[in-house]
Short mmCIF file of C-alpha atoms in Angstrom, two decimals:
data_model
loop_
_atom_site.label_atom_id
_atom_site.label_comp_id
_atom_site.label_asym_id
_atom_site.label_seq_id
_atom_site.Cartn_x
_atom_site.Cartn_y
_atom_site.Cartn_z
CA UNK A 11 -29.87 1.53 11.33
CA UNK A 12 -29.05 3.77 14.22
CA UNK A 13 -26.68 6.52 13.31
CA UNK A 14 -24.30 7.99 15.79
CA UNK A 15 -22.10 10.92 15.18
CA UNK A 16 -19.74 11.76 17.96
CA UNK A 17 -16.53 13.72 18.10
CA UNK A 18 -13.97 12.88 20.67
CA UNK A 19 -11.17 15.38 20.86
CA UNK A 20 -7.95 13.87 22.02
CA UNK A 21 -5.40 15.82 24.03
CA UNK A 22 -2.19 16.63 22.23
CA UNK A 23 -0.33 14.31 24.52
CA UNK A 24 -2.25 11.46 23.00
CA UNK A 25 -0.20 11.85 19.86
CA UNK A 26 3.26 11.27 21.18
CA UNK A 27 3.75 7.59 21.70
CA UNK A 28 7.25 7.16 20.27
CA UNK A 29 7.96 4.15 18.18
CA UNK A 30 9.97 2.64 15.43
CA UNK A 31 9.16 -0.29 13.30
CA UNK A 32 11.30 -3.30 12.58
CA UNK A 33 10.44 -6.80 11.60
CA UNK A 34 12.24 -9.86 10.37
CA UNK A 35 10.15 -11.89 8.00
CA UNK A 36 12.66 -14.46 6.87
CA UNK A 37 16.22 -15.53 7.48
CA UNK A 38 18.35 -16.24 4.39
CA UNK A 39 17.70 -19.97 4.77
CA UNK A 40 13.96 -19.45 5.16
CA UNK A 41 13.86 -17.13 2.15
CA UNK A 42 15.71 -19.75 0.10
CA UNK A 43 13.11 -22.38 0.94
CA UNK A 44 10.27 -19.90 0.41
CA UNK A 45 11.39 -19.09 -3.13
CA UNK A 46 12.92 -22.46 -4.13
CA UNK A 47 11.21 -25.10 -1.97
CA UNK A 48 13.17 -28.28 -1.55
CA UNK A 49 16.24 -27.09 -3.48
CA UNK A 50 19.81 -26.97 -2.24
CA UNK A 51 22.00 -23.88 -2.39
CA UNK A 52 25.66 -23.37 -3.08
CA UNK A 53 27.17 -20.06 -2.03
CA UNK A 54 28.68 -18.27 -5.03
CA UNK A 55 29.43 -14.72 -3.83
CA UNK A 56 30.57 -12.22 -6.43
CA UNK A 57 32.94 -9.32 -5.99
CA UNK A 58 32.42 -6.71 -8.64
CA UNK A 59 35.26 -4.92 -10.37
CA UNK A 60 34.97 -1.17 -10.76
CA UNK A 61 34.32 -1.67 -14.47
CA UNK A 62 31.48 -4.10 -13.74
CA UNK A 63 30.02 -1.63 -11.26
CA UNK A 64 29.97 1.09 -13.87
CA UNK A 65 28.38 -1.16 -16.47
CA UNK A 66 25.66 -2.20 -14.01
CA UNK A 67 25.01 1.39 -13.03
CA UNK A 68 24.79 2.49 -16.64
CA UNK A 69 22.51 -0.40 -17.61
CA UNK A 70 20.16 -0.09 -14.64
CA UNK A 71 20.35 3.60 -13.82
CA UNK A 72 20.77 2.61 -10.19
CA UNK A 73 23.82 3.20 -8.03
CA UNK A 74 25.79 0.19 -6.84
CA UNK A 75 26.63 0.66 -3.16
CA UNK A 76 28.42 -2.61 -2.47
CA UNK A 77 31.02 -4.52 -4.45
CA UNK A 78 30.07 -7.74 -2.73
CA UNK A 79 26.95 -9.48 -3.90
CA UNK A 80 25.63 -12.43 -1.92
CA UNK A 81 24.68 -15.05 -4.47
CA UNK A 82 23.71 -18.71 -4.22
CA UNK A 83 23.49 -21.17 -7.07
CA UNK A 84 20.28 -23.19 -6.87
CA UNK A 85 20.28 -26.92 -7.53
CA UNK A 86 18.50 -27.64 -10.81
CA UNK A 87 19.12 -24.11 -12.10
CA UNK A 88 18.45 -20.58 -10.97
CA UNK A 89 19.97 -18.05 -8.61
CA UNK A 90 19.20 -16.78 -5.16
CA UNK A 91 20.47 -13.29 -4.37
CA UNK A 92 20.33 -11.57 -1.00
CA UNK A 93 20.42 -7.82 -1.35
CA UNK A 94 19.71 -4.67 0.60
CA UNK A 95 18.33 -1.25 -0.16
CA UNK A 96 18.38 1.93 1.86
CA UNK A 97 15.65 4.50 1.53
CA UNK A 98 15.05 7.82 3.19
CA UNK A 99 13.29 6.15 6.09
CA UNK A 100 13.82 2.48 5.60
CA UNK A 101 16.50 -0.16 5.52
CA UNK A 102 15.42 -3.34 3.83
CA UNK A 103 17.07 -6.65 3.09
CA UNK A 104 15.34 -8.79 0.56
CA UNK A 105 15.84 -11.90 -1.51
CA UNK A 106 15.41 -12.23 -5.23
CA UNK A 107 15.02 -15.61 -6.85
CA UNK A 108 16.02 -15.68 -10.51
CA UNK A 109 15.19 -18.52 -12.86
CA UNK A 110 17.96 -20.16 -14.88
CA UNK A 111 17.26 -17.77 -17.77
CA UNK A 112 17.52 -14.73 -15.53
CA UNK A 113 13.90 -13.72 -15.07
CA UNK A 114 12.54 -12.83 -11.67
CA UNK A 115 10.83 -15.78 -10.01
CA UNK A 116 9.96 -14.23 -6.69
CA UNK A 117 10.90 -11.41 -4.36
CA UNK A 118 10.65 -11.80 -0.59
CA UNK A 119 11.34 -9.12 1.98
CA UNK A 120 13.64 -10.56 4.67
CA UNK A 121 14.14 -7.63 7.04
CA UNK A 122 12.28 -4.38 7.17
CA UNK A 123 13.44 -1.57 9.39
CA UNK A 124 12.31 2.00 9.51
CA UNK A 125 14.74 4.47 10.92
CA UNK A 126 14.42 8.19 11.16
CA UNK A 127 17.65 10.03 11.66
CA UNK A 128 16.53 13.55 10.96
CA UNK A 129 14.88 16.15 13.12
CA UNK A 130 11.24 16.89 12.79
CA UNK A 131 11.25 19.71 10.32
CA UNK A 132 8.04 21.44 11.26
CA UNK A 133 8.94 23.52 14.29
CA UNK A 134 5.36 24.51 15.04
CA UNK A 135 4.30 20.95 15.23
CA UNK A 136 7.26 20.09 17.30
CA UNK A 137 6.50 22.78 19.84
CA UNK A 138 3.46 20.85 20.90
CA UNK A 139 5.65 18.07 22.16
CA UNK A 140 8.01 20.21 24.19
CA UNK A 141 7.78 19.32 27.83
CA UNK A 142 5.38 16.53 27.11
CA UNK A 143 7.75 13.83 26.10
CA UNK A 144 11.16 12.63 27.11
CA UNK A 145 12.28 12.82 23.47
CA UNK A 146 13.13 9.21 23.80
CA UNK A 147 15.56 7.75 21.35
CA UNK A 148 14.39 5.29 18.79
CA UNK A 149 13.69 1.94 20.20
CA UNK A 150 12.45 -1.08 18.45
CA UNK A 151 9.02 -1.69 19.76
CA UNK A 152 8.13 -5.31 19.33
CA UNK A 153 4.52 -4.55 20.20
CA UNK A 154 3.99 -2.67 16.99
CA UNK A 155 3.12 -5.29 14.46
CA UNK A 156 0.48 -3.76 12.28
CA UNK A 157 0.56 -0.25 10.98
CA UNK A 158 -2.09 1.62 9.11
CA UNK A 159 -1.08 4.86 7.57
CA UNK A 160 1.24 6.14 4.93
CA UNK A 161 1.59 3.95 1.95
CA UNK A 162 5.32 3.57 1.76
CA UNK A 163 6.61 3.31 -1.75
CA UNK A 164 8.53 0.18 -2.65
CA UNK A 165 10.43 2.10 -5.32
CA UNK A 166 13.80 1.30 -3.74
CA UNK A 167 13.08 -2.41 -4.07
CA UNK A 168 12.01 -1.90 -7.67
CA UNK A 169 15.30 -0.10 -8.31
CA UNK A 170 17.20 -2.80 -6.45
CA UNK A 171 15.71 -5.51 -8.62
CA UNK A 172 16.58 -3.51 -11.74
CA UNK A 173 20.15 -3.38 -10.49
CA UNK A 174 20.16 -7.13 -9.76
CA UNK A 175 18.96 -7.92 -13.28
CA UNK A 176 21.81 -5.84 -14.70
CA UNK A 177 24.12 -7.62 -12.27
CA UNK A 178 22.87 -10.97 -13.59
CA UNK A 179 23.68 -9.94 -17.17
CA UNK A 180 27.22 -8.95 -16.19
CA UNK A 181 28.18 -11.45 -13.55
CA UNK A 182 25.99 -14.55 -13.65
CA UNK A 183 24.83 -15.12 -17.20
CA UNK A 184 27.10 -17.42 -19.17
CA UNK B 11 -1.01 -17.26 22.14
CA UNK B 12 -4.12 -19.36 22.05
CA UNK B 13 -3.74 -23.08 21.62
CA UNK B 14 -5.84 -23.29 18.47
CA UNK B 15 -3.53 -20.95 16.59
CA UNK B 16 -0.05 -21.55 17.86
CA UNK B 17 1.89 -20.77 14.69
CA UNK B 18 2.12 -17.40 13.03
CA UNK B 19 3.60 -16.99 9.57
CA UNK B 20 4.25 -13.52 8.22
CA UNK B 21 5.47 -12.70 4.72
CA UNK B 22 6.06 -9.46 2.88
CA UNK B 23 6.44 -8.73 -0.81
CA UNK B 24 6.72 -5.57 -2.88
CA UNK B 25 3.39 -5.30 -4.72
CA UNK B 26 0.88 -2.61 -5.69
CA UNK B 27 3.71 -0.10 -5.49
CA UNK B 28 4.04 -0.71 -1.77
CA UNK B 29 4.82 -3.42 0.75
CA UNK B 30 2.16 -6.06 1.09
CA UNK B 31 2.29 -8.11 4.24
CA UNK B 32 0.25 -11.22 4.91
CA UNK B 33 0.02 -12.80 8.34
CA UNK B 34 -1.67 -16.13 8.90
CA UNK B 35 -2.24 -18.02 12.13
CA UNK B 36 -3.05 -21.65 12.69
CA UNK B 37 -1.34 -24.87 13.63
CA UNK B 38 -0.36 -26.34 10.27
CA UNK B 39 2.65 -24.53 8.90
CA UNK B 40 2.34 -25.94 5.39
CA UNK B 41 -1.31 -24.93 5.21
CA UNK B 42 -0.43 -21.42 6.35
CA UNK B 43 2.34 -21.07 3.77
CA UNK B 44 0.07 -22.31 1.01
CA UNK B 45 -2.69 -19.94 2.08
CA UNK B 46 -0.30 -16.99 2.08
CA UNK B 47 0.81 -17.94 -1.44
CA UNK B 48 -2.84 -17.86 -2.48
CA UNK B 49 -3.22 -14.42 -0.92
CA UNK B 50 -0.21 -13.03 -2.76
CA UNK B 51 -1.44 -14.59 -6.01
CA UNK B 52 -4.73 -12.70 -5.65
CA UNK B 53 -2.91 -9.44 -5.02
CA UNK B 54 -0.59 -10.00 -7.98
CA UNK B 55 -3.62 -10.54 -10.15
CA UNK B 56 -5.19 -7.27 -9.02
CA UNK B 57 -1.83 -5.63 -9.60
CA UNK B 58 -1.72 -6.90 -13.17
CA UNK B 59 -5.31 -5.94 -13.92
CA UNK B 60 -5.45 -2.51 -12.34
CA UNK B 61 -1.98 -1.04 -12.60
CA UNK B 62 -1.96 2.41 -14.18
CA UNK B 63 1.64 1.91 -15.24
CA UNK B 64 1.40 -1.50 -16.88
CA UNK B 65 0.39 -0.96 -20.50
CA UNK B 66 -1.25 -4.40 -20.64
CA UNK B 67 -3.50 -3.87 -17.62
CA UNK B 68 -7.27 -3.51 -17.89
CA UNK B 69 -6.88 0.08 -16.70
CA UNK B 70 -4.47 0.93 -19.53
CA UNK B 71 -6.70 -0.85 -22.03
CA UNK B 72 -9.71 1.13 -20.85
CA UNK B 73 -7.80 4.38 -21.00
CA UNK B 74 -6.79 3.64 -24.57
CA UNK B 75 -9.94 2.11 -26.01
CA UNK B 76 -13.01 2.38 -23.74
CA UNK B 77 -13.71 5.55 -25.71
CA UNK B 78 -15.06 5.21 -28.29
CA UNK B 79 -15.30 1.45 -28.74
CA UNK B 80 -15.54 -0.13 -25.30
CA UNK B 81 -13.32 -2.76 -23.67
CA UNK B 82 -14.01 -6.18 -22.15
CA UNK B 83 -12.37 -6.41 -18.76
CA UNK B 84 -11.80 -9.05 -16.11
CA UNK B 85 -14.79 -9.54 -13.75
CA UNK B 86 -12.68 -8.14 -10.90
CA UNK B 87 -11.96 -4.95 -12.82
CA UNK B 88 -15.61 -4.70 -13.70
CA UNK B 89 -16.51 -5.09 -10.04
CA UNK B 90 -14.14 -2.29 -9.03
CA UNK B 91 -15.44 -0.03 -11.81
CA UNK B 92 -18.98 -0.68 -10.64
CA UNK B 93 -18.11 0.09 -7.03
CA UNK B 94 -16.25 3.23 -8.15
CA UNK B 95 -19.31 4.51 -9.94
CA UNK B 96 -21.42 3.81 -6.88
CA UNK B 97 -19.00 5.65 -4.59
CA UNK B 98 -18.94 8.57 -7.03
CA UNK B 99 -22.72 8.81 -6.92
CA UNK B 100 -23.00 8.36 -3.17
CA UNK B 101 -20.28 10.89 -2.47
CA UNK B 102 -21.67 13.56 -4.79
CA UNK B 103 -18.68 13.18 -7.04
CA UNK B 104 -16.02 13.70 -4.39
CA UNK B 105 -14.74 10.20 -5.04
CA UNK B 106 -13.98 9.99 -8.71
CA UNK B 107 -11.63 7.63 -10.48
CA UNK B 108 -11.40 10.01 -13.43
CA UNK B 109 -9.23 12.53 -11.62
CA UNK B 110 -6.12 11.07 -13.23
CA UNK B 111 -5.47 14.12 -15.44
CA UNK B 112 -4.74 16.15 -12.33
CA UNK B 113 -2.45 13.53 -10.89
CA UNK B 114 -0.63 13.19 -14.16
CA UNK B 115 -0.21 16.93 -14.26
CA UNK B 116 1.33 16.86 -10.81
CA UNK B 117 3.62 13.98 -11.72
CA UNK B 118 2.08 11.48 -9.34
CA UNK B 119 1.48 9.24 -12.28
CA UNK B 120 3.40 8.77 -15.47
CA UNK B 121 2.69 11.25 -18.20
CA UNK B 122 0.73 9.80 -21.04
CA UNK B 123 -0.44 11.05 -24.34
CA UNK B 124 -4.01 10.15 -23.55
CA UNK B 125 -6.65 12.60 -24.58
CA UNK B 126 -9.22 13.59 -22.04
CA UNK B 127 -12.09 16.01 -21.64
CA UNK B 128 -11.47 18.28 -18.69
CA UNK B 129 -15.09 18.04 -17.54
CA UNK B 130 -15.43 14.27 -17.89
CA UNK B 131 -16.39 12.36 -14.76
CA UNK B 132 -17.54 8.94 -13.56
CA UNK B 133 -20.95 9.75 -15.04
CA UNK B 134 -19.37 9.21 -18.44
CA UNK B 135 -18.45 5.63 -17.60
CA UNK B 136 -20.91 2.93 -18.57
CA UNK B 137 -20.94 -0.68 -17.51
CA UNK B 138 -22.37 -2.86 -20.19
CA UNK B 139 -23.20 -6.50 -20.27
CA UNK B 140 -20.51 -9.18 -20.50
CA UNK B 141 -18.01 -7.12 -18.53
CA UNK B 142 -17.72 -4.39 -21.13
CA UNK B 143 -16.70 -0.91 -20.04
CA UNK B 144 -17.57 2.01 -22.25
CA UNK B 145 -16.57 5.65 -21.88
CA UNK B 146 -18.97 8.21 -23.31
CA UNK B 147 -16.23 10.81 -23.48
CA UNK B 148 -12.46 10.75 -23.59
CA UNK B 149 -11.30 10.23 -20.06
CA UNK B 150 -8.61 8.64 -17.95
CA UNK B 151 -9.31 6.41 -15.00
CA UNK B 152 -6.95 5.54 -12.21
CA UNK B 153 -8.02 2.94 -9.69
CA UNK B 154 -5.26 3.86 -7.25
CA UNK B 155 -7.82 5.07 -4.72
CA UNK B 156 -9.70 1.82 -4.49
CA UNK B 157 -7.80 -1.10 -6.04
CA UNK B 158 -5.51 -1.54 -3.05
CA UNK B 159 -8.49 -2.09 -0.77
CA UNK B 160 -10.05 -4.43 -3.29
CA UNK B 161 -6.79 -6.39 -3.48
CA UNK B 162 -6.75 -6.78 0.29
CA UNK B 163 -10.32 -8.13 0.22
CA UNK B 164 -9.46 -10.64 -2.52
CA UNK B 165 -6.39 -11.78 -0.60
CA UNK B 166 -8.51 -12.34 2.51
CA UNK B 167 -10.92 -14.40 0.39
CA UNK B 168 -8.03 -16.47 -0.92
CA UNK B 169 -6.66 -17.08 2.56
CA UNK B 170 -10.07 -18.22 3.79
CA UNK B 171 -10.54 -20.45 0.74
CA UNK B 172 -7.24 -22.05 1.62
CA UNK B 173 -8.52 -22.89 5.05
CA UNK B 174 -6.84 -20.08 7.00
CA UNK B 175 -9.04 -19.05 9.88
CA UNK B 176 -7.17 -16.08 11.25
CA UNK B 177 -4.87 -13.45 9.84
CA UNK B 178 -4.19 -9.98 8.49
CA UNK B 179 -3.52 -8.62 5.04
CA UNK B 180 -1.83 -5.24 5.07
CA UNK B 181 -1.12 -3.49 1.76
CA UNK B 182 1.04 -0.56 2.74
CA UNK B 183 -1.31 0.50 5.51
CA UNK B 184 -4.64 -0.52 4.05
CA UNK B 185 -5.46 -3.66 5.93
CA UNK B 186 -8.07 -6.17 6.93
CA UNK B 187 -8.16 -8.57 9.84
CA UNK B 188 -10.13 -11.79 9.90
CA UNK B 189 -10.69 -14.54 12.41
CA UNK B 190 -11.79 -14.69 16.03
CA UNK B 191 -8.91 -12.75 17.58
CA UNK B 192 -8.82 -8.98 17.55
CA UNK B 193 -5.66 -7.31 16.28
CA UNK B 194 -3.94 -4.24 17.57
CA UNK B 195 -3.34 -1.78 14.75
CA UNK B 196 -1.09 1.22 15.19
CA UNK B 197 -1.72 4.31 13.18
CA UNK B 198 1.30 6.06 11.79
CA UNK B 199 1.41 9.74 12.52
CA UNK B 200 1.23 11.64 9.26
CA UNK B 201 3.36 14.56 10.31
CA UNK B 202 5.98 12.63 12.19
CA UNK B 203 6.09 9.06 10.94
CA UNK B 204 8.51 8.08 13.66
CA UNK B 205 5.56 8.15 16.01
CA UNK B 206 2.23 6.47 16.10
CA UNK B 207 -0.85 8.60 16.46
CA UNK B 208 -2.66 5.90 18.35
CA UNK B 209 -3.84 2.35 18.26
CA UNK B 210 -7.08 0.63 17.55
CA UNK B 211 -8.27 -2.92 17.98
CA UNK B 212 -9.94 -4.49 14.99
CA UNK B 213 -11.72 -7.78 14.69
CA UNK B 214 -13.19 -8.95 11.41
CA UNK B 215 -12.69 -5.45 10.12
CA UNK B 216 -10.73 -3.47 7.58
CA UNK B 217 -8.97 -0.14 8.00
CA UNK B 218 -7.57 2.18 5.41
CA UNK B 219 -5.74 5.44 5.83
CA UNK B 220 -5.16 8.22 3.38
CA UNK B 221 -3.03 11.11 4.24
CA UNK B 222 -0.56 13.69 3.23
CA UNK B 223 2.49 11.97 4.53
CA UNK B 224 5.85 11.92 2.88
CA UNK B 225 4.25 12.54 -0.48
CA UNK B 226 4.07 16.24 -1.03
CA UNK B 227 5.03 17.99 -4.19
CA UNK B 228 5.11 21.53 -5.33
CA UNK B 229 2.83 22.55 -8.11
CA UNK B 230 2.82 26.19 -9.19
CA UNK B 231 4.44 27.18 -5.95
CA UNK B 232 1.98 25.35 -3.73
CA UNK B 233 2.33 22.06 -2.01
CA UNK B 234 -0.16 19.54 -3.19
CA UNK B 235 -0.99 16.14 -1.85
CA UNK B 236 -2.12 13.17 -3.86
CA UNK B 237 -5.61 13.40 -2.43
CA UNK B 238 -8.09 15.29 -4.45
CA UNK B 239 -11.64 16.34 -4.28
CA UNK B 240 -13.01 14.93 -7.52
CA UNK B 241 -15.32 17.91 -7.99
CA UNK B 242 -12.73 20.66 -8.06
CA UNK B 243 -9.32 19.11 -8.43
CA UNK B 244 -8.20 20.98 -5.31
CA UNK B 245 -6.18 18.95 -2.90
CA UNK B 246 -7.40 18.76 0.69
CA UNK B 247 -5.57 21.18 2.91
CA UNK B 248 -6.40 21.21 6.60
CA UNK B 249 -6.84 17.52 7.12
CA UNK B 250 -3.62 15.58 6.99
CA UNK B 251 -4.92 12.09 7.59
CA UNK B 252 -8.16 10.16 7.47
CA UNK B 253 -8.54 6.58 8.63
CA UNK B 254 -11.69 4.62 8.01
CA UNK B 255 -12.65 1.28 9.49
CA UNK B 256 -15.28 -0.77 7.68
CA UNK B 257 -16.21 -4.37 7.02
CA UNK B 258 -14.46 -4.41 3.64
CA UNK B 259 -11.18 -2.80 2.76
CA UNK B 260 -12.38 -1.51 -0.61
CA UNK B 261 -15.10 0.54 1.08
CA UNK B 262 -12.66 1.73 3.74
CA UNK B 263 -10.16 2.72 1.06
CA UNK B 264 -12.70 4.68 -1.00
CA UNK B 265 -14.31 6.31 2.03
CA UNK B 266 -11.02 7.82 3.21
CA UNK B 267 -11.02 9.94 0.06
CA UNK B 268 -14.66 10.93 0.55
CA UNK B 269 -14.09 11.99 4.15
CA UNK B 270 -11.08 14.01 3.05
CA UNK B 271 -13.35 16.05 0.83
CA UNK B 272 -16.63 16.10 2.75
CA UNK B 273 -15.65 15.64 6.37
CA UNK B 274 -18.75 15.76 8.62
CA UNK B 275 -21.02 15.91 5.61
CA UNK B 276 -20.10 12.30 4.92
CA UNK B 277 -21.49 11.06 8.24
CA UNK B 278 -24.53 9.57 6.53
CA UNK B 279 -22.35 7.68 4.12
CA UNK B 280 -20.23 6.35 6.98
CA UNK B 281 -23.39 5.18 8.69
CA UNK B 282 -24.55 3.50 5.52
CA UNK B 283 -21.33 1.48 5.38
CA UNK B 284 -21.25 1.04 9.16
CA UNK B 285 -17.87 2.65 9.10
CA UNK B 286 -15.84 4.69 11.58
CA UNK B 287 -13.48 7.48 10.70
CA UNK B 288 -10.60 9.11 12.46
CA UNK B 289 -9.49 12.51 11.23
CA UNK B 290 -6.19 14.15 12.04
CA UNK B 291 -5.67 17.80 11.29
CA UNK B 292 -2.62 19.81 10.53
CA UNK B 293 -2.84 21.68 13.82
CA UNK B 294 -2.61 18.42 15.71
CA UNK B 295 -6.27 18.05 16.58
CA UNK B 296 -7.85 14.68 16.04
CA UNK B 297 -11.42 13.65 16.08
CA UNK B 298 -13.49 10.56 15.56
CA UNK B 299 -16.45 10.45 13.33
CA UNK B 300 -17.98 7.47 14.85
CA UNK B 301 -20.73 5.20 13.79
CA UNK B 302 -20.52 1.51 14.40
CA UNK B 303 -18.11 0.19 16.91
CA UNK B 304 -14.72 -1.25 16.30
CA UNK B 305 -13.72 -3.87 18.78
CA UNK B 306 -13.03 -1.55 21.64
CA UNK B 307 -13.74 -4.01 24.41
CA UNK B 308 -10.36 -3.53 25.99
CA UNK B 309 -10.57 0.22 25.72
CA UNK B 310 -7.46 0.51 23.62
CA UNK B 311 -8.86 2.65 20.91
CA UNK B 312 -6.85 5.79 20.37
CA UNK B 313 -4.97 6.49 23.52
#
């Protein structure tokens, strides 16, 4: 086997292609069919009282940001819930399918969006870009489909599901 | 889009502690959806077997009982343990799945009451017949540095077994493409995740990236990253990101950690796996350690 070992130094300007990442995987209807194929869905939205909110927060340890919860009753039993979570960098809508007894059947990400509101904190690093880029605002670049790199934690989704299970106990379970 | 693969289905689920995305292309939507299900099933299985957090996983069982009695594990777990030992040997101990005590100390992993010998290493792990794992000393293993890549490979197998000819499995940045078409992969910039550091075209190839990205914590007044040199327990400092492209995602995943520790000294190992590596440094410099070629026919590489 021939072994090559070459270094190619890239100019600093090579590092400044601005981008943001957004993708829609599923609409609500598609997510419903993905989790509960062939079933029908009846909208059953829930508005939480402040007491319910507190109980959910205490039970799950997760803050409730919205009083409205988008819920559908699934034909033949079960629940479909559309929910959203906001992380430091990401805004995600996802669907959780719960079985009739309230256990998680399936989670599907519907929309994934990464947004970065803050300034780049490292001034030294930033200096390299001065004069080399138009400091373009975030734009959704549809060409970016596959990203290698940081393993983003899905902790916010995990927390969101915890909150939904507490919500089920309070608002859906009979 | 080519006529033989006119439909693309893309799904994403939270698994392996990250977002796992599976893309499949073809012309039969139902076949694609079924194949993607199979891919997620494989990843869920790896998740169950190799989670450090799940007390019922093979990893937790090994950490509890492989010393002193030995534990029978799933063939997949056995396979990953075997590969881990091999990578530890080939990398002179820089890749070592027994570094978990350090990570636990730095709160990257949940604290446990496991006992461990501070000098224990992969050399103290023995693979016996009938998928039995035995630890010669008290130690803790964490497959976080390799299981994700393995999961991607198993998902690709499952997709192919389900008749999918073209697609991508991307587990939070560790990914593998398969099929005749090359795929454009963007590399997230470690220091400024809003930007991409570059792009590479991959065909029938996996790519994994390890880096000090958002995950930095202070330990005794110093920032530490989750990447460690298995020999010393020191976290890598100057390098902030290493990407490795290889035929299989498990090798790519493991090699990123080796390159982090050994840099140029790992060139022989890269050659052995016919892998390429891209290194990004804190000062903004980037360099390729280059062996075999990615699909660079259109000259996209990192530009």
